[in-house]
Coordinates of C-alpha atoms in Angstrom, one line a residue:
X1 CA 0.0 0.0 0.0
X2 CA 2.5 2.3 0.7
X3 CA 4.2 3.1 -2.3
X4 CA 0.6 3.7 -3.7
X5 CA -0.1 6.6 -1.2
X6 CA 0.6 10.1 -2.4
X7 CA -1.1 12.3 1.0
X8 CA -3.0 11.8 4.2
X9 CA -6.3 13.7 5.4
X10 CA -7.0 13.3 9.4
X11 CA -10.3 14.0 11.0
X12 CA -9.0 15.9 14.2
X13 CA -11.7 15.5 17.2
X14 CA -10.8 11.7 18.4
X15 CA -8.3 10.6 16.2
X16 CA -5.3 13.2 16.3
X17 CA -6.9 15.1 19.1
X18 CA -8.5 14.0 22.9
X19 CA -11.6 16.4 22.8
X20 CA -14.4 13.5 24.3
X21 CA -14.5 14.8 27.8
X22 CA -14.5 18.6 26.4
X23 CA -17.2 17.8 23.9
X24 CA -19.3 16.1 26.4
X25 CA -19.1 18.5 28.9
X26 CA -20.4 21.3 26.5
X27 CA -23.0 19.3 25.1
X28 CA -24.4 18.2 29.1
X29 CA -23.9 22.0 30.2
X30 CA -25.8 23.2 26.9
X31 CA -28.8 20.6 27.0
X32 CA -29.5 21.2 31.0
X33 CA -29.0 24.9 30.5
X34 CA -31.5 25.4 27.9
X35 CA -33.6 22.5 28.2
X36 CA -33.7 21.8 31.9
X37 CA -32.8 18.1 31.4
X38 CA -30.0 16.0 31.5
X39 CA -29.5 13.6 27.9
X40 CA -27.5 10.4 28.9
X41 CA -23.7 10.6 27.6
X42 CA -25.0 7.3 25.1
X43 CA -27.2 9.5 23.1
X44 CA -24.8 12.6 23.0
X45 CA -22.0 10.7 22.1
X46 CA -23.9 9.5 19.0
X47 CA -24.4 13.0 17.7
X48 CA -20.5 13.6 17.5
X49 CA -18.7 13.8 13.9
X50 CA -21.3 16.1 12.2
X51 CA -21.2 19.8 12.4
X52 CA -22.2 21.4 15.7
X53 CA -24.9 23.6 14.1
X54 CA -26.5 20.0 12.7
X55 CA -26.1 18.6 15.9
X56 CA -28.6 21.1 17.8
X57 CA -31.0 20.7 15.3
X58 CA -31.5 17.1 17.0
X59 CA -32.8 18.6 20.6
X60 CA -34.2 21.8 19.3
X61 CA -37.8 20.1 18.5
X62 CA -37.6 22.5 15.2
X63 CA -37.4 25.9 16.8
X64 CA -34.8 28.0 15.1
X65 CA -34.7 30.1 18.8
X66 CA -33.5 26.8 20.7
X67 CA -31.4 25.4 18.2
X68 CA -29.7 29.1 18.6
X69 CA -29.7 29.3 22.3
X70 CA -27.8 25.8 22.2
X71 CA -25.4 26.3 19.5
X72 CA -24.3 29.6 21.4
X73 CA -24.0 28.1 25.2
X74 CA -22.2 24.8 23.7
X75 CA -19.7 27.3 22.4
X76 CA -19.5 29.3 25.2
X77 CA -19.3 26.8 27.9
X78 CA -16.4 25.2 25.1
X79 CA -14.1 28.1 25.3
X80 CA -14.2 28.4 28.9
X81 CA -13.4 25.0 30.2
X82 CA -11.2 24.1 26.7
X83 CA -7.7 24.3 28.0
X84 CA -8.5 22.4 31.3
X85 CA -10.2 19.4 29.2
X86 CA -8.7 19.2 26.1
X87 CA -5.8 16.5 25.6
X88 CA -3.4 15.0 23.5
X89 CA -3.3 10.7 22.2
X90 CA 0.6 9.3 22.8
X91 CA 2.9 9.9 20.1
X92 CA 0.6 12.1 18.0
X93 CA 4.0 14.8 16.9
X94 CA 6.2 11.8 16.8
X95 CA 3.7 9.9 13.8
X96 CA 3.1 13.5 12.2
X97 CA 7.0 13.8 11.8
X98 CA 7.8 10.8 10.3
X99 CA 5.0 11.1 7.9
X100 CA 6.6 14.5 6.8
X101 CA 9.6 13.5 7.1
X102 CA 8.8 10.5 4.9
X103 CA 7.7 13.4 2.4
X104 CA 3.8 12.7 2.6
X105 CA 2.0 15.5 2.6
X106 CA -1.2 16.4 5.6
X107 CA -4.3 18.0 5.8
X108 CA -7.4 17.8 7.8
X109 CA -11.0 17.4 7.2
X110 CA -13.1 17.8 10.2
X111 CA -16.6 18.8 11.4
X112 CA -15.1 21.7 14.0
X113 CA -15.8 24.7 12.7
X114 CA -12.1 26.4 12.0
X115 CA -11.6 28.6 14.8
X116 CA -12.3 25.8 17.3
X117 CA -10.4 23.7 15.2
X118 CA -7.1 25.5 14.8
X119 CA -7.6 26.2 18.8
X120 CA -7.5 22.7 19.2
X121 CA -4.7 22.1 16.9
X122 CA -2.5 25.0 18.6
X123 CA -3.4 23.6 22.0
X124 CA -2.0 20.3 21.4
X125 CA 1.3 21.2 19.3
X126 CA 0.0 20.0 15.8
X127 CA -0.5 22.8 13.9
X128 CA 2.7 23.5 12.0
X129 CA 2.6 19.9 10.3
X130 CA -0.8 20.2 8.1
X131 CA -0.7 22.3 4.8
X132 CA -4.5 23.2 5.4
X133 CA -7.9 22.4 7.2
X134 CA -11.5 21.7 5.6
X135 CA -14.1 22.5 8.0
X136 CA -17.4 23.3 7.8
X137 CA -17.4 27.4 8.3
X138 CA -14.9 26.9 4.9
X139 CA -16.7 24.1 2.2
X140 CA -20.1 24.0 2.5
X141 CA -20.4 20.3 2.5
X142 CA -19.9 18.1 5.3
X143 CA -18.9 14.3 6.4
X144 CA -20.9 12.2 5.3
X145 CA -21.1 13.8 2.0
X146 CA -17.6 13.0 0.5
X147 CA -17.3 16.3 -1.0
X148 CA -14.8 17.7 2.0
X149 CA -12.5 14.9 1.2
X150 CA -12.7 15.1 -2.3
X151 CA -11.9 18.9 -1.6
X152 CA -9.1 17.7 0.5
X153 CA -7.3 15.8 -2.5
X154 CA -7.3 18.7 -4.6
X155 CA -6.1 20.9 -2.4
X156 CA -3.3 18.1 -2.7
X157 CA -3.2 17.4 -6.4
X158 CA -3.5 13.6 -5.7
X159 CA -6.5 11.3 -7.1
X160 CA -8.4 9.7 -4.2
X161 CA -7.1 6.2 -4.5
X162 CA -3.5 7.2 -3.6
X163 CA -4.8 9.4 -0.2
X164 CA -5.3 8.3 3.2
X165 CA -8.2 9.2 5.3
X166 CA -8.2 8.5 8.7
X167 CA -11.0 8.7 11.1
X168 CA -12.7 7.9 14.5
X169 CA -16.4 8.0 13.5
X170 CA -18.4 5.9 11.1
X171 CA -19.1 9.8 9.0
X172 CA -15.3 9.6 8.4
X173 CA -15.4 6.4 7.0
X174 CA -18.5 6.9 5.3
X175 CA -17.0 9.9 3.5
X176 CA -13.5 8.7 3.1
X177 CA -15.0 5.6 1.2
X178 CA -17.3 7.4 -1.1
X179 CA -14.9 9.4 -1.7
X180 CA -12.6 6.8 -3.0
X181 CA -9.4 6.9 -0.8
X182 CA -7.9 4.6 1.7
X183 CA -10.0 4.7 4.9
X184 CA -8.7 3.9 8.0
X185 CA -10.2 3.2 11.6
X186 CA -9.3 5.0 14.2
X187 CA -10.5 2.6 17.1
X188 CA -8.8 4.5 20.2
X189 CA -12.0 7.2 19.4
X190 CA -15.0 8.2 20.7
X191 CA -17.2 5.2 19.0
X192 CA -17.3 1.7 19.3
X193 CA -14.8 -0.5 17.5
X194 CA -17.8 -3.0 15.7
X195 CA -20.0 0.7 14.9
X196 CA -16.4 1.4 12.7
X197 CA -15.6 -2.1 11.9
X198 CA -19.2 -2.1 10.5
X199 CA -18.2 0.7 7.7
X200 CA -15.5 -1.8 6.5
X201 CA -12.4 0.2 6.6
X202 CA -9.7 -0.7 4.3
X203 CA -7.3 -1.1 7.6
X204 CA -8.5 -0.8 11.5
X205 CA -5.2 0.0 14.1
X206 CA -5.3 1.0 17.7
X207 CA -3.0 3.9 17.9
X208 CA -1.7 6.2 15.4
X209 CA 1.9 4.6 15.5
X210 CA 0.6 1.7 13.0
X211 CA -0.2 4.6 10.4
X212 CA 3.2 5.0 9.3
X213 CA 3.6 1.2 8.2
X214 CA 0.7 1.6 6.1
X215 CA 1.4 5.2 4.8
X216 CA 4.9 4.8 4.8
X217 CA 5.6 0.9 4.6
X218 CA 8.8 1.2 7.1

């Protein structure tokens, strides 16, 4: 496989960077805020890998006024507790060097909007070794849709089949496989190893370290 593959695209929240406990806490302190009720972890965990602003629309029983109000405390409630809960997975800078080192070029297509998402990358060290982000404040489609990846090769110059895309969510393999690229699992995520073995990923690994054998075949 190796010699085949030309770049790499990374989701971000779960698979290059610890954001579960930071997500869930905005989502509980959004819900019971605005709703007055608490929404078990189970059914907020399944909301993660699409935009936030899609995510609301799940709880805001069609009222543009609540979808609003939880959009905006989510985010608030985010910035203030994001540097006490947000984390980096082991070895994350040491895999992102020898995949640049090994001259394969990185990007990243998430669901965060930008801002967040460059916060996040900042926070954790990673920024300086992705040539740009896809996100949904900057390409108007998002995961599912394969579009963003699509977008992501382009920005690249490489046809799908010779590009990686790595994920932790069953949206990131959904897109990365429509799309036509190399999808790989991400199982130390935020979702259950058979909901992504279910998507049939091209290759399934259980820490980022095994990426560079399949990108790099060394």
């Amino acid at each position: 496989m190796a010699s085949s593959v030309k770049a790499v695209l990374f989701d971000l929240d779960g698979t290059l960077v610890d954001t579960e406990a930071l997500i869930l806490a905005s989502f509980r302190y959004a819900t019971k805020t605005v709703l007055g009720r608490d929404i078990p972890d189970e059914e907020l965990r399944a909301k993660i890998g699409q935009p936030l602003t899609v995510q609301m629309w799940d709880w805001a029983d069609g009222s543009q006024e609540v979808h609003d109000r939880l959009f905006d405390t989510y985010l608030e409630h985010n910035d203030r507790v994001h540097s006490q809960l947000i984390r980096s997975f082991p070895d994350t800078t040491v895999v992102l060097g020898k995949l640049t080192a090994a001259g394969l070029p990185l990007g990243i297509v998430t669901s965060k909007r930008s801002g967040n998402a460059r916060r996040a990358m900042e926070s954790t060290g990673i920024e300086g070794y992705f040539d740009f982000l896809v996100a949904p404040d900057t390409f108007p489609a998002h995961k599912p849709d394969p579009a963003p990846v699509l977008h992501g090769c382009e920005l690249f110059g490489v046809s799908p089949d010779g590009c990686i895309y790595i994920g932790d969510s069953p949206y990131d393999l959904q897109a990365g496989r429509d799309a036509g690229c190399v999808t790989v699992a991400a199982l130390w995520g935020m979702f259950a190893r058979e909901e992504l073995l279910a998507e049939h990923p091209d290759y399934a690994i259980t820490s980022l370290s095994e990426l560079v054998p399949i990108a790099v075949g060394k």
